[in-house]
Coordinates of C-alpha atoms in Angstrom, one line a residue:
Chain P
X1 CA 0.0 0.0 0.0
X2 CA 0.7 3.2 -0.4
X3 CA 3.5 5.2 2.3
X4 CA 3.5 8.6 3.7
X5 CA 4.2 10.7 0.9
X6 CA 6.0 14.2 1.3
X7 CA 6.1 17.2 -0.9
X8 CA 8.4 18.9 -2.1
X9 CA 11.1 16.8 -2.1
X10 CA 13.5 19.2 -2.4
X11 CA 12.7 23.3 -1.4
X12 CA 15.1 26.3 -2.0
X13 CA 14.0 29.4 -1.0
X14 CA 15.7 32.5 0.3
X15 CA 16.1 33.5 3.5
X16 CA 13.2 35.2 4.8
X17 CA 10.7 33.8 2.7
X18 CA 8.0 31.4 3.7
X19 CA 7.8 28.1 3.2
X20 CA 4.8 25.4 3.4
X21 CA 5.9 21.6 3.6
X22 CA 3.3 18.8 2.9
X23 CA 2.6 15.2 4.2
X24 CA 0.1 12.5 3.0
X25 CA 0.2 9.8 5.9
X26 CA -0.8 6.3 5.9
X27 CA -4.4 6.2 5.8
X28 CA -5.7 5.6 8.4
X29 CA -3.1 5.9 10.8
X30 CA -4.5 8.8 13.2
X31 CA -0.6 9.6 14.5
X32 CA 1.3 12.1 12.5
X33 CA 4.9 13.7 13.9
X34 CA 7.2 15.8 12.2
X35 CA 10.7 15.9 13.0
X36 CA 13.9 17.5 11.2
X37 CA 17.2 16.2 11.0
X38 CA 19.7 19.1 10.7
X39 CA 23.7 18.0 8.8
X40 CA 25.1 15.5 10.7
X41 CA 22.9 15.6 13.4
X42 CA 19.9 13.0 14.8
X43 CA 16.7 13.3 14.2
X44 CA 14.8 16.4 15.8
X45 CA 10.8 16.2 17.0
X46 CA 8.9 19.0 16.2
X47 CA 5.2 18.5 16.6
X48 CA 2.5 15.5 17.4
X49 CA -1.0 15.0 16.4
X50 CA -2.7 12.4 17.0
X51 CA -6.9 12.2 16.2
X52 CA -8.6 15.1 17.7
X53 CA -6.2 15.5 20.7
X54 CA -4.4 19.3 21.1
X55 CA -1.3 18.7 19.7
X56 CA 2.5 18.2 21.2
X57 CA 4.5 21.2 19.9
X58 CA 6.8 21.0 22.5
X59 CA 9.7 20.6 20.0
X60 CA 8.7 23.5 17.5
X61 CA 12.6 25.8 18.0
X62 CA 10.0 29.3 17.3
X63 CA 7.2 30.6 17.0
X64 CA 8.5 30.9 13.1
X65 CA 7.6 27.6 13.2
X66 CA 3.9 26.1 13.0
X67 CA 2.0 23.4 11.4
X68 CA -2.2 21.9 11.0
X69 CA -3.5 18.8 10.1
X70 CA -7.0 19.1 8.5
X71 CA -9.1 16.5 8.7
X72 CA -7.6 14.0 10.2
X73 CA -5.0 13.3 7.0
X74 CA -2.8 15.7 5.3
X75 CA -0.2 18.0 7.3
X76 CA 1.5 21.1 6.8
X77 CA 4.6 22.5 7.9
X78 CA 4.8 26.3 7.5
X79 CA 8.0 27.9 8.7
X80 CA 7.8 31.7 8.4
X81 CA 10.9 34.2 7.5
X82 CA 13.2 31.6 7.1
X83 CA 16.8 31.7 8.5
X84 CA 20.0 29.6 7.3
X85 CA 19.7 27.6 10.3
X86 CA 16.4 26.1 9.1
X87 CA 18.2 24.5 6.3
X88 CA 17.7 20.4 7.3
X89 CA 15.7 17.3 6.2
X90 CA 12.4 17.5 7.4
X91 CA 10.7 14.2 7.9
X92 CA 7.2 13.2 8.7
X93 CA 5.7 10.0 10.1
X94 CA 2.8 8.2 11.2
X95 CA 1.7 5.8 13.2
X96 CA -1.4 3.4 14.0
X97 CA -2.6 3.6 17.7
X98 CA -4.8 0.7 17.3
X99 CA -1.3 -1.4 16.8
X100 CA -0.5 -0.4 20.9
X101 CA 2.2 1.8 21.9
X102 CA 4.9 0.3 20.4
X103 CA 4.4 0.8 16.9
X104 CA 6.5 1.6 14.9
X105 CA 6.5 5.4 13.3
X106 CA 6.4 4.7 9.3
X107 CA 8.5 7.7 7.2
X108 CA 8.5 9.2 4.4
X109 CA 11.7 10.2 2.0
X110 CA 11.5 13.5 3.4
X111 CA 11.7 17.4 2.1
X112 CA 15.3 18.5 1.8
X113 CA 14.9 22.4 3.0
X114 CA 17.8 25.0 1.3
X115 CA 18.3 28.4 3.0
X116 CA 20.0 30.4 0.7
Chain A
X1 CA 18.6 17.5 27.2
X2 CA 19.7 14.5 25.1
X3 CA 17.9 11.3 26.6
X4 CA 18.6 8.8 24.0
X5 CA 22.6 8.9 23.2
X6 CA 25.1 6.7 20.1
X7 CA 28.1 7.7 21.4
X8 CA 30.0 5.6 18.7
X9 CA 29.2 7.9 15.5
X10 CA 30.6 5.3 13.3
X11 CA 31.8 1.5 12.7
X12 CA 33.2 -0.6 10.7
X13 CA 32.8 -4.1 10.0
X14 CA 33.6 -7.1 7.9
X15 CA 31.3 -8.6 5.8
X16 CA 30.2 -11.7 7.7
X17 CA 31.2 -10.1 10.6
X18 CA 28.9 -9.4 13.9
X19 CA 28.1 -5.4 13.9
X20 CA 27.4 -4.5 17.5
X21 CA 25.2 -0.7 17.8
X22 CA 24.8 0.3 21.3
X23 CA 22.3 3.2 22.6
X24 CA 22.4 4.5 26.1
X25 CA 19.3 6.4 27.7
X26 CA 18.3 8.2 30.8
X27 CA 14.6 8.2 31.2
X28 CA 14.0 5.4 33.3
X29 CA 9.9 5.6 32.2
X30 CA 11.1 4.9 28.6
X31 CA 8.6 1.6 27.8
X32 CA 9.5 0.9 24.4
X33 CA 12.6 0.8 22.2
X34 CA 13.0 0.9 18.4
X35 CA 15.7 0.7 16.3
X36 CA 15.5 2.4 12.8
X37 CA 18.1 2.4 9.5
X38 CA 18.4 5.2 7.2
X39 CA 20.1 5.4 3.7
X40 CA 20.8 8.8 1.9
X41 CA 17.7 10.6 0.4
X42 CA 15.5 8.0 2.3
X43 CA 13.5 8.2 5.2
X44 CA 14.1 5.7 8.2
X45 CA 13.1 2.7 7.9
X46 CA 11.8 0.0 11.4
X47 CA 14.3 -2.7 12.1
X48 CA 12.8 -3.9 15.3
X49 CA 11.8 -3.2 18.7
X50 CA 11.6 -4.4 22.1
X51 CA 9.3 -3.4 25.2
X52 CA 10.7 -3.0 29.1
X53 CA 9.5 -6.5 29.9
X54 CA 11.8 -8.1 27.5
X55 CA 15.3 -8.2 27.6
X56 CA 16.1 -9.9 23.9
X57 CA 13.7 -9.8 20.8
X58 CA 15.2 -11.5 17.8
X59 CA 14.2 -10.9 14.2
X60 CA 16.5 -12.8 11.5
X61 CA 19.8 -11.4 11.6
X62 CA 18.7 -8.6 13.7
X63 CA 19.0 -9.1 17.5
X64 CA 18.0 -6.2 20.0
X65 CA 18.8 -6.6 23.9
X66 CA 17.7 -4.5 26.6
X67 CA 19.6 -3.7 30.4
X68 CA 17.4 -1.7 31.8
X69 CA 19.3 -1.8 35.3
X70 CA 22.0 -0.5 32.7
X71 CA 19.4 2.0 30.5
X72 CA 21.4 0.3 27.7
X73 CA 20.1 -2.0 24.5
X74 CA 22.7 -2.9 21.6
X75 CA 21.4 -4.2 18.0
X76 CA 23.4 -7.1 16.8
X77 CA 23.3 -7.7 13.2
X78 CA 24.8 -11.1 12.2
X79 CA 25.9 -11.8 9.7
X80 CA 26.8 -8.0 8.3
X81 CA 26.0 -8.0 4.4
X82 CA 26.8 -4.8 2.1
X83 CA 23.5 -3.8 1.8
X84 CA 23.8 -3.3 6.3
X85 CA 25.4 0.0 5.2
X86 CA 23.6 2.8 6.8
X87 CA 23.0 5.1 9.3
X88 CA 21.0 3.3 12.4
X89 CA 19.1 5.0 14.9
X90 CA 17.6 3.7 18.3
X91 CA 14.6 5.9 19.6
X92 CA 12.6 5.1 22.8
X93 CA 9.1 6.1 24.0
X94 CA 7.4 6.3 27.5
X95 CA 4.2 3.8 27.8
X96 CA 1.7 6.6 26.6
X97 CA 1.1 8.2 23.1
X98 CA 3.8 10.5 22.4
X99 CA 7.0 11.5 20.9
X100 CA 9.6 9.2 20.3
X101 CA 13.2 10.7 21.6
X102 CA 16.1 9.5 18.7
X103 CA 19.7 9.2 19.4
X104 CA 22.2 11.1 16.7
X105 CA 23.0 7.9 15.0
X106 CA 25.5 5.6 14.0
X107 CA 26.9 5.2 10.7
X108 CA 27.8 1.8 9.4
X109 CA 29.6 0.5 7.0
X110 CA 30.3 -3.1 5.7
X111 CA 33.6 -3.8 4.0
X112 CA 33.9 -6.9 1.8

């Protein structure tokens, strides 16, 4: 079946412009995260939705950063005045609840983010 | 504040060879452990995982162990093949819906 899909997969843009990042998760998974993983670092959480619950954003880094999920389904990622230091791989995942607490968080590929 | 930690940013190992990943944490209410690879341009992929009431969970070449006395789990892949040659991640979870916390990875790589 089909994964989470991710667009773009690749985003240049210059700094202090906005920027909107998609992702299509599994359907039917009711779990989405995003998380970013910056050159040679680990992987960064951002922000946590899951069904109807208010969602974690403990991890956003600024208030440049925000994101929605409408519906139930399709996220977006909008960072605002971008800076150099936003430039990273932003990933999003999701995740089935009905498979318990351990599931596993399903990726996509990914939108490689340039901050020129 | 850094809860899952790789402390060993790379290895390398011999094809055939046991690889041995190891992943320290400090959150003694982690529940559940995962261990993920990642190849360039991809996103990461699920190895396997184990819950705090195990302390081995075995899945074809892939071996995961937990201490939790230690907060410590390793991932043993035997025997490494070519195609091993990644970046692996462990990430861990508390038993409740929520983020999962990721170590900064370790890059393998398999020699012939």
């Amino acid at each position: 079946g089909a994964g989470v899909s991710q667009s773009p997969s690749n985003k240049v843009t210059e700094k202090g412009k906005d920027v909107e990042l998609r992702c299509d998760p599994i359907s039917g998974h009711t779990a989405l995260y995003w998380y970013r993983q910056s050159l040679g670092q680990g992987l960064e959480f951002l922000i946590y939705f899951q069904g109807n619950s208010a969602p974690d954003k403990s991890g956003l880094p600024s208030d440049r950063f925000s994101a929605e999920r409408t519906g139930g389904s399709v996220s977006t990622l909008t960072i605002q005045r971008t800076q150099q230091e936003d430039s990273a791989v932003y990933l999003c995942a999701s995740s089935s609840p009905a498979q318990g607490a351990g599931s596993p968080l399903h990726f996509g590929n990914g939108t490689r983010l340039t901050v020129t | 504040d850094q809860q899952v930690k790789q402390n060993s940013p790379s290895l390398s190992v011999q094809e055939g060879r046991i690889s041995i990943l190891n992943c320290d944490y400090t959150n003694s209410m982690f529940d559940y452990f995962l261990w993920y690879k990642k190849y360039p341009a991809e996103g990461p992929t699920f190895l396997i995982s184990i819950s705090s009431i195990k302390d081995k969970n075995e899945d074809g070449r892939f071996t995961v162990f937990l201490n939790k006395s230690a907060k410590h789990l390793s991932l043993h892949i035997v025997p490494s093949q070519p195609g091993d040659s990644a970046v692996y991640f462990c990430a861990a979870r508390t038993d409740s819906w929520g983020k999962f916390q990721f170590g900064a990875g370790t890059q393998v790589v398999v020699t012939p």
